[in-house]
PDB file of C-alpha atoms in Angstrom:
ATOM      1  CA  MET A  20     108.231  85.940  90.896  1.00 84.00           C
ATOM      2  CA  LYS A  21     107.206  89.378  89.740  1.00 91.00           C
ATOM      3  CA  ASN A  22     107.946  90.516  86.209  1.00 94.00           C
ATOM      4  CA  PRO A  23     109.176  94.128  86.599  1.00 95.00           C
ATOM      5  CA  PHE A  24     107.983  95.099  83.116  1.00 96.00           C
ATOM      6  CA  LEU A  25     104.464  93.789  83.740  1.00 96.00           C
ATOM      7  CA  TYR A  26     104.493  95.336  87.213  1.00 96.00           C
ATOM      8  CA  PHE A  27     105.425  98.724  85.728  1.00 97.00           C
ATOM      9  CA  TRP A  28     102.793  98.327  82.991  1.00 96.00           C
ATOM     10  CA  LEU A  29     100.040  97.667  85.548  1.00 96.00           C
ATOM     11  CA  PHE A  30     100.928 100.848  87.445  1.00 96.00           C
ATOM     12  CA  LEU A  31     101.292 102.856  84.241  1.00 95.00           C
ATOM     13  CA  LYS A  32      97.964 101.593  82.891  1.00 93.00           C
ATOM     14  CA  ALA A  33      96.243 102.478  86.157  1.00 92.00           C
ATOM     15  CA  SER A  34      97.805 105.945  86.105  1.00 91.00           C
ATOM     16  CA  LEU A  35      97.080 106.629  82.444  1.00 87.00           C
ATOM     17  CA  PHE A  36      93.409 105.754  82.796  1.00 83.00           C
ATOM     18  CA  SER A  37      92.809 107.552  86.062  1.00 82.00           C
ATOM     19  CA  THR A  38      92.090 111.121  86.977  1.00 74.00           C
ATOM     20  CA  GLY A  39      94.512 111.380  89.873  1.00 75.00           C
ATOM     21  CA  GLY A  40      94.174 110.855  93.578  1.00 78.00           C
ATOM     22  CA  PHE A  41      92.621 107.495  94.314  1.00 81.00           C
ATOM     23  CA  SER A  42      90.964 106.886  90.950  1.00 82.00           C
ATOM     24  CA  ASN A  43      93.609 104.303  90.020  1.00 89.00           C
ATOM     25  CA  PHE A  44      92.692 102.231  93.086  1.00 88.00           C
ATOM     26  CA  LEU A  45      90.245  99.873  91.344  1.00 87.00           C
ATOM     27  CA  SER A  46      92.595  99.031  88.501  1.00 90.00           C
ATOM     28  CA  LEU A  47      95.578  98.403  90.768  1.00 94.00           C
ATOM     29  CA  HIS A  48      93.430  96.487  93.236  1.00 93.00           C
ATOM     30  CA  GLN A  49      92.102  94.187  90.531  1.00 92.00           C
ATOM     31  CA  ASP A  50      95.417  93.655  88.736  1.00 94.00           C
ATOM     32  CA  LEU A  51      97.713  93.189  91.724  1.00 96.00           C
ATOM     33  CA  LEU A  52      95.318  90.844  93.508  1.00 94.00           C
ATOM     34  CA  ALA A  53      94.752  88.827  90.317  1.00 94.00           C
ATOM     35  CA  ASN A  54      98.524  88.329  89.994  1.00 95.00           C
ATOM     36  CA  HIS A  55      98.827  87.550  93.723  1.00 95.00           C
ATOM     37  CA  TRP A  56     101.309  90.400  94.078  1.00 96.00           C
ATOM     38  CA  ALA A  57      99.402  92.212  96.815  1.00 95.00           C
ATOM     39  CA  GLU A  58      97.098  91.568  99.730  1.00 93.00           C
ATOM     40  CA  GLU A  59      94.109  93.595 100.921  1.00 90.00           C
ATOM     41  CA  SER A  60      96.152  94.931 103.815  1.00 90.00           C
ATOM     42  CA  ASP A  61      98.713  96.402 101.379  1.00 94.00           C
ATOM     43  CA  PHE A  62      96.035  98.657  99.913  1.00 92.00           C
ATOM     44  CA  SER A  63      94.761  99.800 103.299  1.00 88.00           C
ATOM     45  CA  GLN A  64      98.270 100.548 104.516  1.00 91.00           C
ATOM     46  CA  ALA A  65      99.208 102.379 101.319  1.00 93.00           C
ATOM     47  CA  LEU A  66      96.070 104.539 101.483  1.00 90.00           C
ATOM     48  CA  VAL A  67      96.784 105.481 105.095  1.00 87.00           C
ATOM     49  CA  ILE A  68     100.417 106.288 104.305  1.00 90.00           C
ATOM     50  CA  GLY A  69      99.277 108.361 101.321  1.00 87.00           C
ATOM     51  CA  GLN A  70      96.800 110.331 103.439  1.00 85.00           C
ATOM     52  CA  LEU A  71      99.274 110.982 106.243  1.00 85.00           C
ATOM     53  CA  SER A  72     102.110 111.961 103.910  1.00 85.00           C
ATOM     54  CA  PRO A  73     102.433 115.493 102.577  1.00 85.00           C
ATOM     55  CA  GLY A  74     101.781 116.084  98.908  1.00 82.00           C
ATOM     56  CA  PRO A  75      99.166 114.983  96.405  1.00 83.00           C
ATOM     57  CA  ASN A  76      96.790 112.105  97.157  1.00 78.00           C
ATOM     58  CA  GLY A  77      98.088 110.088  94.207  1.00 81.00           C
ATOM     59  CA  LEU A  78     101.391 109.451  95.929  1.00 88.00           C
ATOM     60  CA  TRP A  79      99.806 106.569  97.855  1.00 92.00           C
ATOM     61  CA  VAL A  80     100.783 104.478  94.820  1.00 94.00           C
ATOM     62  CA  ILE A  81     104.473 104.781  95.728  1.00 95.00           C
ATOM     63  CA  ALA A  82     103.726 103.306  99.157  1.00 95.00           C
ATOM     64  CA  LEU A  83     101.807 100.492  97.470  1.00 96.00           C
ATOM     65  CA  GLY A  84     104.765  99.851  95.185  1.00 97.00           C
ATOM     66  CA  TYR A  85     107.085  99.645  98.163  1.00 97.00           C
ATOM     67  CA  LEU A  86     104.756  97.367 100.139  1.00 96.00           C
ATOM     68  CA  THR A  87     104.333  94.965  97.233  1.00 97.00           C
ATOM     69  CA  TYR A  88     107.795  94.997  95.571  1.00 96.00           C
ATOM     70  CA  GLY A  89     110.223  96.862  97.838  1.00 96.00           C
ATOM     71  CA  TYR A  90     112.385  99.711  96.632  1.00 97.00           C
ATOM     72  CA  LEU A  91     112.137  98.595  93.001  1.00 97.00           C
ATOM     73  CA  GLY A  92     108.337  98.629  93.267  1.00 97.00           C
ATOM     74  CA  ALA A  93     108.384 102.136  94.728  1.00 96.00           C
ATOM     75  CA  ALA A  94     110.675 103.337  91.918  1.00 97.00           C
ATOM     76  CA  LEU A  95     108.554 101.698  89.209  1.00 97.00           C
ATOM     77  CA  ALA A  96     105.357 103.136  90.721  1.00 96.00           C
ATOM     78  CA  LEU A  97     106.924 106.595  90.875  1.00 95.00           C
ATOM     79  CA  LEU A  98     107.992 106.399  87.234  1.00 96.00           C
ATOM     80  CA  ALA A  99     104.541 105.137  86.229  1.00 94.00           C
ATOM     81  CA  ILE A 100     102.752 108.065  87.882  1.00 93.00           C
ATOM     82  CA  MET A 101     105.180 110.620  86.427  1.00 92.00           C
ATOM     83  CA  ILE A 102     104.509 109.754  82.775  1.00 92.00           C
ATOM     84  CA  PRO A 103     100.768 110.653  82.568  1.00 88.00           C
ATOM     85  CA  PRO A 104     101.247 114.336  83.478  1.00 88.00           C
ATOM     86  CA  PHE A 105     103.572 114.696  80.506  1.00 89.00           C
ATOM     87  CA  VAL A 106     100.950 113.075  78.294  1.00 86.00           C
ATOM     88  CA  ALA A 107      98.410 115.507  79.756  1.00 83.00           C
ATOM     89  CA  LEU A 108     100.549 118.431  78.592  1.00 90.00           C
ATOM     90  CA  ILE A 109     100.308 117.133  75.027  1.00 89.00           C
ATOM     91  CA  TRP A 110      96.528 116.708  75.362  1.00 80.00           C
ATOM     92  CA  GLU A 111      96.260 120.228  76.774  1.00 86.00           C
ATOM     93  CA  ALA A 112      97.982 121.635  73.703  1.00 87.00           C
ATOM     94  CA  LEU A 113      95.507 119.750  71.492  1.00 85.00           C
ATOM     95  CA  TYR A 114      92.581 120.893  73.619  1.00 81.00           C
ATOM     96  CA  GLN A 115      93.661 124.516  73.241  1.00 83.00           C
ATOM     97  CA  ARG A 116      93.302 124.114  69.476  1.00 82.00           C
ATOM     98  CA  LEU A 117      90.140 121.972  69.430  1.00 82.00           C
ATOM     99  CA  GLY A 118      88.365 122.948  72.665  1.00 77.00           C
ATOM    100  CA  GLY A 119      85.581 124.956  71.033  1.00 80.00           C
ATOM    101  CA  LEU A 120      84.303 122.085  68.889  1.00 83.00           C
ATOM    102  CA  ARG A 121      81.020 120.444  69.938  1.00 85.00           C
ATOM    103  CA  TRP A 122      82.358 116.890  69.806  1.00 87.00           C
ATOM    104  CA  VAL A 123      85.251 117.837  72.112  1.00 83.00           C
ATOM    105  CA  GLU A 124      82.837 119.352  74.635  1.00 84.00           C
ATOM    106  CA  ALA A 125      80.684 116.195  74.480  1.00 89.00           C
ATOM    107  CA  LEU A 126      83.770 114.053  74.940  1.00 86.00           C
ATOM    108  CA  MET A 127      84.787 116.053  78.020  1.00 82.00           C
ATOM    109  CA  ARG A 128      81.286 115.724  79.481  1.00 86.00           C
ATOM    110  CA  GLY A 129      81.496 111.949  79.049  1.00 90.00           C
ATOM    111  CA  VAL A 130      84.912 111.857  80.707  1.00 84.00           C
ATOM    112  CA  SER A 131      83.636 113.886  83.669  1.00 85.00           C
ATOM    113  CA  LEU A 132      80.730 111.443  84.122  1.00 89.00           C
ATOM    114  CA  ALA A 133      83.182 108.546  83.984  1.00 87.00           C
ATOM    115  CA  VAL A 134      85.194 110.219  86.747  1.00 81.00           C
ATOM    116  CA  VAL A 135      82.094 110.295  88.935  1.00 84.00           C
ATOM    117  CA  GLY A 136      81.464 106.610  88.222  1.00 86.00           C
ATOM    118  CA  ILE A 137      85.060 105.655  88.998  1.00 80.00           C
ATOM    119  CA  THR A 138      84.932 107.619  92.248  1.00 78.00           C
ATOM    120  CA  VAL A 139      81.733 105.843  93.308  1.00 81.00           C
ATOM    121  CA  GLY A 140      83.272 102.486  92.340  1.00 81.00           C
ATOM    122  CA  ASN A 141      86.436 103.208  94.343  1.00 73.00           C
ATOM    123  CA  THR A 142      84.395 104.239  97.354  1.00 75.00           C
ATOM    124  CA  TRP A 143      82.240 101.133  97.181  1.00 77.00           C
ATOM    125  CA  THR A 144      85.292  98.852  96.863  1.00 75.00           C
ATOM    126  CA  ILE A 145      87.002 100.447  99.857  1.00 71.00           C
ATOM    127  CA  ILE A 146      83.833 100.258 101.949  1.00 72.00           C
ATOM    128  CA  GLY A 147      83.122  96.683 100.902  1.00 73.00           C
ATOM    129  CA  HIS A 148      86.558  95.445 101.939  1.00 66.00           C
ATOM    130  CA  SER A 149      87.051  97.398 105.136  1.00 64.00           C
ATOM    131  CA  ALA A 150      83.614  97.883 106.650  1.00 60.00           C
ATOM    132  CA  SER A 151      82.597  94.389 107.654  1.00 67.00           C
ATOM    133  CA  ASP A 152      80.748  95.139 110.898  1.00 76.00           C
ATOM    134  CA  TRP A 153      78.689  97.796 112.638  1.00 79.00           C
ATOM    135  CA  ARG A 154      81.699  99.357 114.407  1.00 82.00           C
ATOM    136  CA  ALA A 155      83.386 100.120 111.087  1.00 81.00           C
ATOM    137  CA  TRP A 156      80.171 101.684 109.782  1.00 81.00           C
ATOM    138  CA  ILE A 157      79.965 103.930 112.857  1.00 85.00           C
ATOM    139  CA  ILE A 158      83.572 105.076 112.441  1.00 86.00           C
ATOM    140  CA  GLY A 159      83.020 105.674 108.714  1.00 83.00           C
ATOM    141  CA  ALA A 160      79.761 107.565 109.225  1.00 86.00           C
ATOM    142  CA  ALA A 161      81.273 109.739 111.946  1.00 90.00           C
ATOM    143  CA  ALA A 162      84.304 110.502 109.746  1.00 89.00           C
ATOM    144  CA  CYS A 163      82.007 111.334 106.829  1.00 85.00           C
ATOM    145  CA  LEU A 164      79.884 113.691 108.944  1.00 90.00           C
ATOM    146  CA  LEU A 165      82.969 115.429 110.313  1.00 90.00           C
ATOM    147  CA  ALA A 166      84.386 115.809 106.805  1.00 87.00           C
ATOM    148  CA  LEU A 167      81.092 117.162 105.453  1.00 89.00           C
ATOM    149  CA  SER A 168      80.964 119.748 108.251  1.00 90.00           C
ATOM    150  CA  ARG A 169      84.205 121.217 106.867  1.00 87.00           C
ATOM    151  CA  ARG A 170      85.051 122.376 110.372  1.00 90.00           C
ATOM    152  CA  VAL A 171      87.441 119.573 111.310  1.00 87.00           C
ATOM    153  CA  HIS A 172      90.806 119.130 109.591  1.00 88.00           C
ATOM    154  CA  VAL A 173      91.266 115.850 107.684  1.00 84.00           C
ATOM    155  CA  PHE A 174      94.325 114.933 109.744  1.00 83.00           C
ATOM    156  CA  LEU A 175      92.306 115.254 112.965  1.00 90.00           C
ATOM    157  CA  ILE A 176      89.526 113.110 111.466  1.00 88.00           C
ATOM    158  CA  LEU A 177      92.105 110.421 110.645  1.00 85.00           C
ATOM    159  CA  LEU A 178      93.521 110.571 114.179  1.00 88.00           C
ATOM    160  CA  LEU A 179      90.050 110.330 115.714  1.00 90.00           C
ATOM    161  CA  ALA A 180      89.135 107.388 113.469  1.00 88.00           C
ATOM    162  CA  ALA A 181      92.409 105.644 114.322  1.00 86.00           C
ATOM    163  CA  GLY A 182      91.746 106.152 118.024  1.00 87.00           C
ATOM    164  CA  ALA A 183      88.196 104.837 117.664  1.00 87.00           C
ATOM    165  CA  GLY A 184      89.553 101.798 115.821  1.00 83.00           C
ATOM    166  CA  LEU A 185      92.010 101.127 118.626  1.00 83.00           C
ATOM    167  CA  LEU A 186      89.248 101.354 121.214  1.00 83.00           C
ATOM    168  CA  LEU A 187      86.566  99.441 119.337  1.00 80.00           C
ATOM    169  CA  TYR A 188      88.761  96.666 117.965  1.00 78.00           C
ATOM    170  CA  GLY A 189      90.721  95.957 121.129  1.00 73.00           C
ATOM    171  CA  GLY A 190      94.097  97.388 120.136  1.00 65.00           C
ATOM    172  CA  LEU A 191      93.973  99.651 123.160  1.00 59.00           C
ATOM    173  CA  THR A 192      92.479  98.627 126.469  1.00 58.00           C
ATOM    174  CA  LEU A 193      91.433 101.273 128.930  1.00 55.00           C
ATOM    175  CA  PRO A 194      90.538 100.331 132.519  1.00 56.00           C
ATOM    176  CA  TRP A 195      87.002 101.678 132.189  1.00 54.00           C
ATOM    177  CA  TRP A 196      86.384 100.197 128.717  1.00 51.00           C
ATOM    178  CA  HIS A 197      84.952  96.660 128.865  1.00 50.00           C
TER     179      HIS A 197
END
């Protein structure tokens, strides 16, 4: 049975120590799997729902909350991701007063490097769990190249990748495809 207070704390902790978007993925992945409150497929589904839904990338967490704990999970996840922006407003006020100091600039440089590390870690975790064969690598590489070209909209890339997954993994059988 899930403890709602611990569940909320895990989402809040992940949100407080992330930089938005998908940077809370590793923390939630580790904590929810360790408590046996989520499965790998929950994360994949939540990320897809978050990408297809309008709004900021970080809202994928609400889908994860719903998939792992129903409506209460979605509500707790929403509350957990709403608190950090208010904390950020307080930090912004402090930064306005202390921003010119050398130690603050050094601190911000360290935080920005940590963001890069977290992003690389998130990417590696997602690739490691979802790209288990050559077909997945081809879909991922093609999606990456299309995204880097900046000529194809992200939604179209997702649709093309979904279609390729259907074709390559047997979810869709065409008469000429064998």
